[in-house]
Coordinates of C-alpha atoms in Angstrom, one line a residue:
M9 CA -21.1 -6.4 14.8
D10 CA -21.4 -3.9 17.7
G11 CA -20.6 -0.8 15.8
R12 CA -17.2 -0.4 17.4
A13 CA -14.9 2.1 15.8
K14 CA -12.4 0.5 13.4
R15 CA -9.3 1.2 11.4
I16 CA -9.6 1.0 7.6
I17 CA -6.2 0.5 6.1
V18 CA -5.5 0.6 2.3
C19 CA -2.2 -0.7 1.1
C20 CA -1.4 0.0 -2.6
D21 CA 1.7 -1.6 -4.0
G22 CA 4.1 -0.3 -6.7
T23 CA 4.1 -0.9 -10.4
A24 CA 4.6 -4.6 -11.3
C25 CA 4.7 -5.5 -7.6
S26 CA 2.3 -8.1 -6.2
S27 CA 2.3 -10.3 -3.1
Y28 CA 0.7 -13.0 -5.1
K29 CA 3.1 -13.0 -8.1
R30 CA 6.8 -13.1 -7.3
H31 CA 9.2 -14.3 -9.9
G32 CA 13.0 -14.5 -10.3
G33 CA 13.7 -14.5 -6.6
L34 CA 12.2 -11.0 -6.0
S35 CA 11.4 -10.2 -2.4
L36 CA 8.2 -8.8 -0.9
T37 CA 7.9 -5.0 -1.0
N38 CA 7.5 -3.0 2.1
V39 CA 3.9 -2.5 1.4
S40 CA 3.4 -6.3 1.2
R41 CA 5.3 -6.8 4.4
I42 CA 3.3 -4.2 6.3
S43 CA 0.0 -5.4 5.0
R44 CA 0.7 -8.9 6.2
S45 CA 1.8 -7.7 9.7
I46 CA -1.2 -5.7 10.7
K47 CA -3.2 -7.4 13.4
A48 CA -6.8 -8.2 12.5
V49 CA -7.9 -6.9 15.9
A50 CA -5.8 -4.6 18.1
D51 CA -5.2 -5.5 21.7
N52 CA -7.9 -3.0 22.8
G53 CA -10.5 -4.7 20.5
T54 CA -10.4 -2.2 17.6
P55 CA -10.9 -4.1 14.3
Q56 CA -8.2 -3.3 11.7
M57 CA -9.5 -3.9 8.2
V58 CA -6.8 -4.3 5.5
F59 CA -7.2 -3.9 1.8
Y60 CA -4.1 -4.9 -0.2
Q61 CA -4.0 -3.8 -3.8
P62 CA -1.3 -5.2 -6.2
G63 CA 0.4 -2.6 -8.4
I64 CA -0.3 -1.6 -12.0
G65 CA 0.5 -4.2 -14.6
T66 CA 0.0 -7.3 -12.5
A67 CA -3.3 -8.6 -13.8
A68 CA -3.4 -12.3 -14.4
A69 CA -2.9 -13.4 -18.1
N70 CA -3.0 -9.8 -19.4
P71 CA -0.9 -9.4 -22.5
L72 CA -0.8 -5.7 -22.0
N73 CA 0.8 -5.8 -18.5
I74 CA 4.2 -4.6 -19.8
L75 CA 2.6 -1.7 -21.6
N76 CA 0.5 -0.8 -18.6
Q77 CA 3.6 -0.8 -16.4
G78 CA 5.3 1.6 -18.7
I79 CA 2.5 4.2 -19.1
G80 CA 0.7 3.7 -15.8
S81 CA -2.6 2.6 -17.5
G82 CA -5.2 1.4 -15.0
I83 CA -4.6 3.9 -12.2
D84 CA -8.2 5.1 -12.4
E85 CA -9.5 1.6 -11.6
K86 CA -7.0 1.3 -8.8
I87 CA -8.2 4.6 -7.2
M88 CA -11.9 3.8 -7.5
E89 CA -11.4 0.2 -6.3
A90 CA -9.6 1.3 -3.1
Y91 CA -12.0 4.3 -2.6
S92 CA -15.0 1.9 -2.9
F93 CA -13.5 -0.4 -0.2
I94 CA -13.3 2.6 2.2
C95 CA -16.9 3.7 1.3
H96 CA -18.2 0.1 2.0
N97 CA -16.6 -0.1 5.4
Y98 CA -16.7 3.4 6.8
S99 CA -19.5 3.8 9.3
G100 CA -18.8 7.0 11.3
E101 CA -16.4 9.7 12.4
D102 CA -14.8 7.4 15.0
D103 CA -13.4 5.2 12.2
K104 CA -9.8 5.9 11.2
I105 CA -8.5 5.8 7.6
I106 CA -4.8 4.9 7.0
L107 CA -3.3 5.0 3.5
I108 CA -0.1 3.2 2.6
G109 CA 1.7 3.0 -0.8
F110 CA 4.9 2.7 -2.8
S111 CA 5.9 4.3 -6.1
R112 CA 2.8 4.6 -8.3
G113 CA 0.9 3.0 -5.4
A114 CA 2.0 5.9 -3.3
F115 CA 0.7 8.3 -5.9
T116 CA -2.6 6.2 -5.9
V117 CA -3.1 6.7 -2.2
R118 CA -2.3 10.4 -2.4
C119 CA -5.0 10.7 -5.1
I120 CA -7.4 8.8 -2.9
A121 CA -6.7 11.2 -0.1
D122 CA -7.4 14.2 -2.4
F123 CA -10.5 12.5 -3.7
I124 CA -11.9 11.9 -0.2
H125 CA -10.9 15.5 0.9
K126 CA -12.8 17.1 -2.0
A127 CA -15.7 14.7 -2.5
G128 CA -16.2 13.0 0.8
L129 CA -17.2 9.4 1.1
L130 CA -20.1 7.9 -0.8
T131 CA -22.6 5.8 1.2
K132 CA -23.5 2.4 -0.1
V133 CA -26.5 3.9 -1.7
G134 CA -24.4 6.8 -3.1
L135 CA -21.9 4.4 -4.7
F136 CA -24.2 4.3 -7.7
Y137 CA -22.8 7.8 -8.5
L138 CA -19.1 6.8 -8.1
T139 CA -18.1 7.1 -11.8
Q140 CA -19.8 10.4 -12.2
L141 CA -18.3 11.8 -9.0
Y142 CA -14.9 10.5 -10.0
D143 CA -15.0 12.2 -13.4
L144 CA -15.9 15.5 -11.8
W145 CA -12.9 15.1 -9.5
V146 CA -10.4 14.2 -12.2
G147 CA -11.8 17.0 -14.3
G148 CA -11.1 19.5 -11.5
K149 CA -14.8 20.5 -11.4
L150 CA -15.6 19.7 -7.8
G151 CA -16.1 22.9 -5.8
T152 CA -16.8 24.9 -9.0
D153 CA -19.8 26.1 -10.9
N154 CA -19.2 23.3 -13.4
V155 CA -20.9 20.7 -11.2
P156 CA -24.5 20.2 -12.6
E157 CA -27.0 21.8 -10.2
A158 CA -29.0 18.5 -10.0
F159 CA -25.9 16.6 -9.0
R160 CA -24.8 19.3 -6.5
T161 CA -28.1 19.3 -4.6
G162 CA -29.3 15.7 -5.3
V163 CA -26.1 13.9 -4.5
L164 CA -23.4 16.1 -3.0
G165 CA -25.9 17.9 -0.7
D166 CA -27.7 14.7 0.3
P167 CA -26.3 13.1 3.5
T168 CA -27.8 9.8 2.6
Q169 CA -25.6 9.8 -0.5
V170 CA -22.3 11.5 0.6
R171 CA -20.5 11.9 3.9
P172 CA -18.5 15.1 3.8
S173 CA -15.5 16.4 5.7
I174 CA -13.7 13.1 6.1
R175 CA -10.2 13.1 7.6
I176 CA -7.3 10.8 6.7
N177 CA -5.7 9.7 10.0
A178 CA -2.3 8.8 8.4
C179 CA -0.7 8.5 4.9
A180 CA 2.6 6.6 4.7
V181 CA 4.4 6.3 1.4
W182 CA 7.7 5.3 -0.1
D183 CA 9.1 7.3 -3.0
T184 CA 6.0 8.7 -4.6
V185 CA 6.2 8.8 -8.4
C186 CA 3.5 9.5 -11.0
S187 CA 5.0 8.7 -14.4
L188 CA 1.8 8.5 -16.4
G189 CA 1.5 8.4 -20.1
V190 CA 4.3 8.0 -22.7
P191 CA 7.6 9.3 -21.3
Q192 CA 9.0 12.5 -22.8
L193 CA 12.6 12.7 -24.0
G194 CA 14.9 14.3 -21.4
F195 CA 15.6 17.5 -23.3
S196 CA 11.9 18.5 -22.9
G197 CA 12.3 18.4 -19.1
P198 CA 9.9 17.0 -16.5
R199 CA 6.2 17.5 -17.2
L200 CA 3.0 17.3 -15.3
P201 CA 0.8 14.5 -16.6
S202 CA -2.3 15.5 -18.6
R203 CA -4.4 13.8 -16.0
F204 CA -4.0 14.3 -12.2
S205 CA -2.0 17.5 -12.9
F206 CA -3.7 18.9 -9.7
V207 CA -2.0 16.3 -7.5
L208 CA 1.2 18.1 -6.7
S209 CA 3.7 18.5 -3.9
D210 CA 1.1 20.4 -1.9
L211 CA 0.1 18.3 1.1
C212 CA -3.6 17.4 1.1
E213 CA -5.3 19.3 3.9
G214 CA -7.4 16.3 4.7
I215 CA -4.4 14.3 5.9
E216 CA -3.6 14.5 9.7
N217 CA -0.2 12.7 9.7
A218 CA 2.0 12.1 6.7
F219 CA 5.3 10.2 6.3
Q220 CA 7.5 9.6 3.2
A221 CA 10.7 7.7 2.7
L222 CA 12.8 8.9 -0.3
S223 CA 15.6 7.6 -2.4
L224 CA 18.9 9.5 -2.6
H225 CA 20.5 7.5 -5.5
E226 CA 17.5 7.3 -7.9
R227 CA 18.0 9.6 -10.9
R228 CA 15.6 8.5 -13.6
L229 CA 13.8 11.5 -14.9
A230 CA 10.5 9.5 -15.2
F231 CA 10.8 8.7 -11.4
L232 CA 11.1 12.2 -10.0
P233 CA 9.6 12.1 -6.5
Y234 CA 6.6 14.0 -5.3
V235 CA 8.1 15.5 -2.2
W236 CA 5.4 16.9 0.1
K237 CA 5.3 20.6 0.8
P238 CA 2.5 21.8 3.1
R239 CA 0.6 25.0 2.6
E240 CA 0.9 27.6 5.4
T241 CA -2.7 26.8 6.4
N242 CA -1.9 23.0 6.7
H243 CA -1.5 21.8 10.3
C244 CA -0.6 18.2 9.3
S245 CA 2.1 16.4 11.2
L246 CA 4.7 15.8 8.4
Q247 CA 8.0 13.9 8.3
Q248 CA 10.0 12.9 5.2
C249 CA 13.3 11.1 5.4
W250 CA 16.1 10.4 2.8
F251 CA 17.7 7.0 2.5
M252 CA 20.6 5.5 0.6
G253 CA 19.7 3.4 -2.4
Y254 CA 17.6 3.4 -5.6
H255 CA 13.8 3.4 -5.9
A256 CA 13.3 -0.3 -5.1
D257 CA 15.9 -0.1 -2.3
I258 CA 13.5 2.2 -0.5
G259 CA 10.2 0.5 -1.2
G260 CA 11.5 -3.0 -1.4
G261 CA 11.0 -5.7 -4.0
N262 CA 14.7 -6.3 -5.0
K263 CA 16.3 -9.7 -4.5
D264 CA 18.9 -7.9 -2.4
E265 CA 16.6 -6.3 0.2
C266 CA 18.9 -5.1 2.9
L267 CA 18.6 -1.4 2.3
A268 CA 14.8 -1.6 2.1
H269 CA 14.6 -2.8 5.6
F270 CA 16.0 0.5 6.9
A271 CA 13.1 2.4 5.3
L272 CA 10.7 -0.3 6.5
A273 CA 11.7 0.0 10.1
W274 CA 11.6 3.8 10.0
M275 CA 8.0 3.7 8.5
I276 CA 6.8 1.1 11.1
S277 CA 8.1 3.3 13.9
K278 CA 6.1 6.3 12.4
L279 CA 2.9 4.3 11.9
D280 CA 3.1 2.6 15.3
P281 CA 0.8 5.1 17.1
F282 CA -1.9 4.6 14.4
V283 CA -1.8 0.9 13.6
E284 CA -1.1 -2.2 15.7
F285 CA 1.4 -4.7 14.2
N286 CA 2.7 -8.1 14.8
K287 CA 6.2 -6.9 14.8
E288 CA 7.8 -10.3 14.7
Y289 CA 6.3 -10.9 11.2
F290 CA 8.0 -8.1 9.4
W291 CA 11.1 -10.0 8.3
M292 CA 9.3 -13.2 7.3
P293 CA 10.2 -14.8 5.1
T294 CA 13.8 -14.1 5.8
A295 CA 16.3 -13.7 2.9
S296 CA 17.9 -16.9 1.6
D297 CA 21.3 -15.3 2.0
T298 CA 22.6 -12.4 3.9
S299 CA 23.1 -9.2 2.0
W300 CA 25.7 -7.7 4.2
K301 CA 29.1 -9.0 3.0
L302 CA 32.5 -7.4 3.5
S303 CA 35.3 -7.3 1.1
A304 CA 37.7 -6.6 4.0
A305 CA 37.3 -7.0 7.7
P306 CA 37.0 -3.9 9.9
T307 CA 38.8 -3.3 13.1
V308 CA 36.5 -4.5 15.8
D309 CA 37.9 -2.3 18.6
T310 CA 37.9 1.0 16.8
F311 CA 35.2 0.5 14.2
D312 CA 37.3 2.6 11.9
P313 CA 37.6 2.5 8.1
P314 CA 38.9 1.9 5.6
F315 CA 36.9 -1.1 4.6
M316 CA 34.3 -1.7 2.0
V317 CA 30.9 -3.5 2.2
G318 CA 30.3 -5.7 -0.8
L319 CA 26.8 -4.4 -1.6
Q320 CA 25.9 -5.2 -5.1
I321 CA 23.0 -2.7 -5.6
P322 CA 21.7 -2.7 -9.2
D323 CA 21.6 0.7 -10.8
S324 CA 18.1 1.5 -12.0
M325 CA 19.4 3.8 -14.7
N326 CA 19.5 1.2 -17.6
L327 CA 19.8 2.0 -21.3
F328 CA 16.1 2.4 -21.8
Y329 CA 15.8 5.1 -19.2
W330 CA 18.8 7.0 -20.5
L331 CA 16.6 7.9 -23.5
W332 CA 14.2 9.7 -21.2
G333 CA 16.8 11.7 -19.3
S334 CA 18.0 11.8 -15.7
I335 CA 18.4 14.3 -12.9
H336 CA 19.9 14.1 -9.5
R337 CA 17.6 14.4 -6.5
K338 CA 18.2 17.3 -4.1
P339 CA 16.7 17.2 -0.7
R340 CA 14.7 20.2 0.4
R341 CA 14.9 21.8 -3.1
Q342 CA 12.7 20.0 -5.6
F343 CA 8.9 20.2 -5.8
W344 CA 6.0 19.8 -8.2
T345 CA 4.0 23.0 -8.5
H346 CA 1.1 24.1 -10.8
V347 CA 3.7 25.2 -13.4
G348 CA 5.6 21.9 -13.3
F349 CA 8.8 20.6 -11.7
E350 CA 10.7 23.4 -10.0
Q351 CA 14.0 23.6 -8.2
F352 CA 14.1 26.0 -5.3
Y353 CA 16.9 27.4 -3.2
P354 CA 16.2 25.9 0.2
P355 CA 14.7 28.3 2.8
V356 CA 16.1 28.6 6.2
N357 CA 13.1 26.9 7.8
N358 CA 12.5 23.3 6.9
I359 CA 8.9 23.7 5.8
S360 CA 8.9 20.4 3.9
K361 CA 10.1 18.6 7.1
E362 CA 12.8 16.6 5.2
F363 CA 15.5 14.8 7.2
M364 CA 18.5 12.6 6.5
H365 CA 18.3 9.1 8.0
S366 CA 21.2 8.1 10.3
T367 CA 22.1 5.1 8.1
V368 CA 23.1 7.5 5.4
R369 CA 25.9 8.7 7.6
L370 CA 26.8 5.1 8.6
L371 CA 26.9 3.8 5.0
T372 CA 28.9 6.8 3.9
F373 CA 31.3 6.3 6.7
L374 CA 31.7 2.6 5.8
G375 CA 32.1 3.3 2.1
A376 CA 29.2 0.9 1.5
L377 CA 27.9 2.5 -1.7
D378 CA 29.1 4.9 -4.2
T379 CA 28.3 8.3 -3.0
C380 CA 25.3 9.7 -4.9
P381 CA 25.9 13.1 -6.5
S382 CA 23.4 14.8 -4.1
L383 CA 25.9 14.1 -1.3
K384 CA 29.2 14.7 -3.1
G385 CA 31.1 17.5 -1.5
G386 CA 28.8 17.4 1.5
K387 CA 29.6 16.0 4.9
P388 CA 27.8 15.4 8.3
E389 CA 28.7 17.6 11.2
R390 CA 27.9 17.0 14.8
R391 CA 26.5 19.8 16.8
G392 CA 25.8 18.8 20.4
N393 CA 23.5 15.7 20.2
Q394 CA 22.5 16.4 16.6
W395 CA 24.0 15.5 13.3
I396 CA 23.6 17.9 10.3
W397 CA 24.5 17.4 6.7
N398 CA 26.0 20.4 4.9
L399 CA 25.2 19.8 1.2
R400 CA 26.6 21.7 -1.8
L401 CA 24.1 24.0 -3.4
R402 CA 25.2 23.2 -6.9
P403 CA 26.5 19.6 -7.0
K404 CA 28.2 18.7 -10.3
S405 CA 25.9 16.7 -12.5
P406 CA 27.0 14.6 -15.6
F407 CA 23.4 13.8 -16.4
W408 CA 21.0 15.8 -18.5
A409 CA 17.5 17.2 -18.2
F410 CA 16.0 20.7 -18.3
V411 CA 14.8 21.9 -14.9
R412 CA 13.3 25.3 -14.2
A413 CA 15.2 27.1 -11.4
V414 CA 13.4 29.5 -9.2
E415 CA 15.2 32.7 -8.4
P416 CA 16.6 34.6 -6.5
A417 CA 19.9 32.9 -6.2
P418 CA 21.4 32.5 -2.8
T419 CA 24.7 34.0 -1.5
H420 CA 25.8 30.9 0.3
E421 CA 27.4 27.7 -1.2
T422 CA 25.9 25.0 1.1
Y423 CA 22.7 24.3 2.9
E424 CA 21.7 22.0 5.7
V425 CA 19.7 18.8 6.1
V426 CA 19.2 17.7 9.7
E427 CA 19.5 14.0 10.6
D428 CA 16.5 12.2 12.0
P429 CA 17.5 10.6 15.3
M430 CA 16.6 6.9 15.5
G431 CA 13.9 6.1 18.1
P432 CA 13.7 3.0 20.3
T433 CA 11.0 1.3 18.2
E434 CA 13.0 1.6 15.0
R435 CA 16.2 0.6 16.7
E436 CA 14.6 -2.6 18.2
L437 CA 13.1 -3.5 14.8
L438 CA 16.4 -3.3 13.1
K439 CA 18.1 -5.3 15.8
Q440 CA 15.4 -8.0 15.5
W441 CA 16.0 -8.2 11.7
L442 CA 19.8 -8.3 12.0
N443 CA 19.7 -11.0 14.7
S444 CA 17.4 -13.1 12.5
E445 CA 19.9 -12.8 9.6
L446 CA 22.8 -13.6 11.9
Y447 CA 20.9 -16.7 13.2
L448 CA 20.3 -17.8 9.6
L449 CA 24.0 -17.6 8.9
Q450 CA 25.0 -19.5 11.9
E451 CA 22.3 -22.2 11.3
R452 CA 23.5 -22.9 7.8
A453 CA 27.2 -22.7 8.5
N454 CA 29.4 -25.9 8.6
E455 CA 32.3 -26.3 11.0
N456 CA 35.0 -25.9 8.3
D457 CA 33.3 -23.0 6.4
P458 CA 35.3 -19.8 6.0
D459 CA 34.4 -16.7 7.9
P460 CA 31.3 -15.3 6.2
Q461 CA 32.8 -11.8 6.5
T462 CA 29.4 -10.2 7.3
L463 CA 28.8 -6.7 8.5
I464 CA 25.9 -7.7 10.7
P465 CA 27.8 -7.7 14.1
Y466 CA 29.1 -4.2 13.3
L467 CA 25.7 -3.0 12.4
L468 CA 24.4 -4.3 15.8
E469 CA 27.3 -2.6 17.5
W470 CA 26.4 0.6 15.8
L471 CA 22.8 0.4 16.9
D472 CA 24.0 -0.1 20.5
K473 CA 26.1 3.0 20.1
Q474 CA 23.0 4.9 18.9
L475 CA 21.3 4.0 22.2
A476 CA 24.4 5.1 24.2
N477 CA 24.4 8.5 22.4

């Protein structure tokens, strides 16, 4: 090799998710799709090295897989494995590191970012000390007097062992959750895990660009998201966006994958400046059947309701998770801090850079899904060329869990979440996907088949209207 700068891309999948083991008609996750669509070499000759890591609880012939999936066992090995890949392939400051993850895989890459920021990258010689360095990091001892003097000077202070001050070019995640250890009953409220309690909503200062797609419908207490919130000293470029659907409707992996494509196209558009993709590969393999089916045909000319989209989206809140409690997600209000999970009254400035995706407005307009409690009583309002959601500050909640509220209380009843305008890359990706599904319908249709009553033509029409606006 000629020593050319390269991109080192780590993709960590969600719990029980694997590109290699797909049963029961489950689809690829967005992490899998992205990892398979990255060019081996960019058009300018930059190598792009991809490491794909299946999620927790996917080991072959392991009788403890289900237990590991439930308690998150094995995350230490996942972190060290991915970190080692970066160490083996990093050769200089011109190399770019990109981290991508979903669910616990998202938490994994956020841990990797924190580990790299605090410890640096071990050289191939220094990898001998990986376990010892990892234990110091997990124990919160790095940067303190608790690091043995011999290790501080002989390893951390030796440039042949450790490369310090490493930056993460981009970190892209779908719905970060931790959920480690045995779940607590709902009345005890959300708790920080005994391990990794230092990985919070605070945005790691070693990350230069951060993106997160979040689920509005998900309400399992064990799946509370780790929404980023940068410190005042953090100059990272951050963007977080809320989408309709439950956890797997954002990160992918459900048999019905229509909603996941919205979050996938959004994420691709955000990563496009940092990674070079084969964009025609994202939707392959295509679904065996279209997901967008209508229960009543809309009026083509006016594009007006009422009509309903027959989206059968499975609710993730099954009987098992009821035991552990539930809580509605609230954009711009919920964060993990050093004291635990806290619910804030949203400040005037959007410090967490949270936005609403434009498809939330579309699917609400169509009546496509049951409105999640976070949006009940709220409505989008157009101001010039911008859409803004006015959300109720205290939406009614029939679910139970104890959450610590942070005072003082506000004097207003609503707060705002701005809509993220759809860019040209995202719009073209969605049109590409919808046209591929429409072609699939037409290819499989017989002459005397009834009208499939699909929403696809109307989604394409809506995308064209976004361009016009």
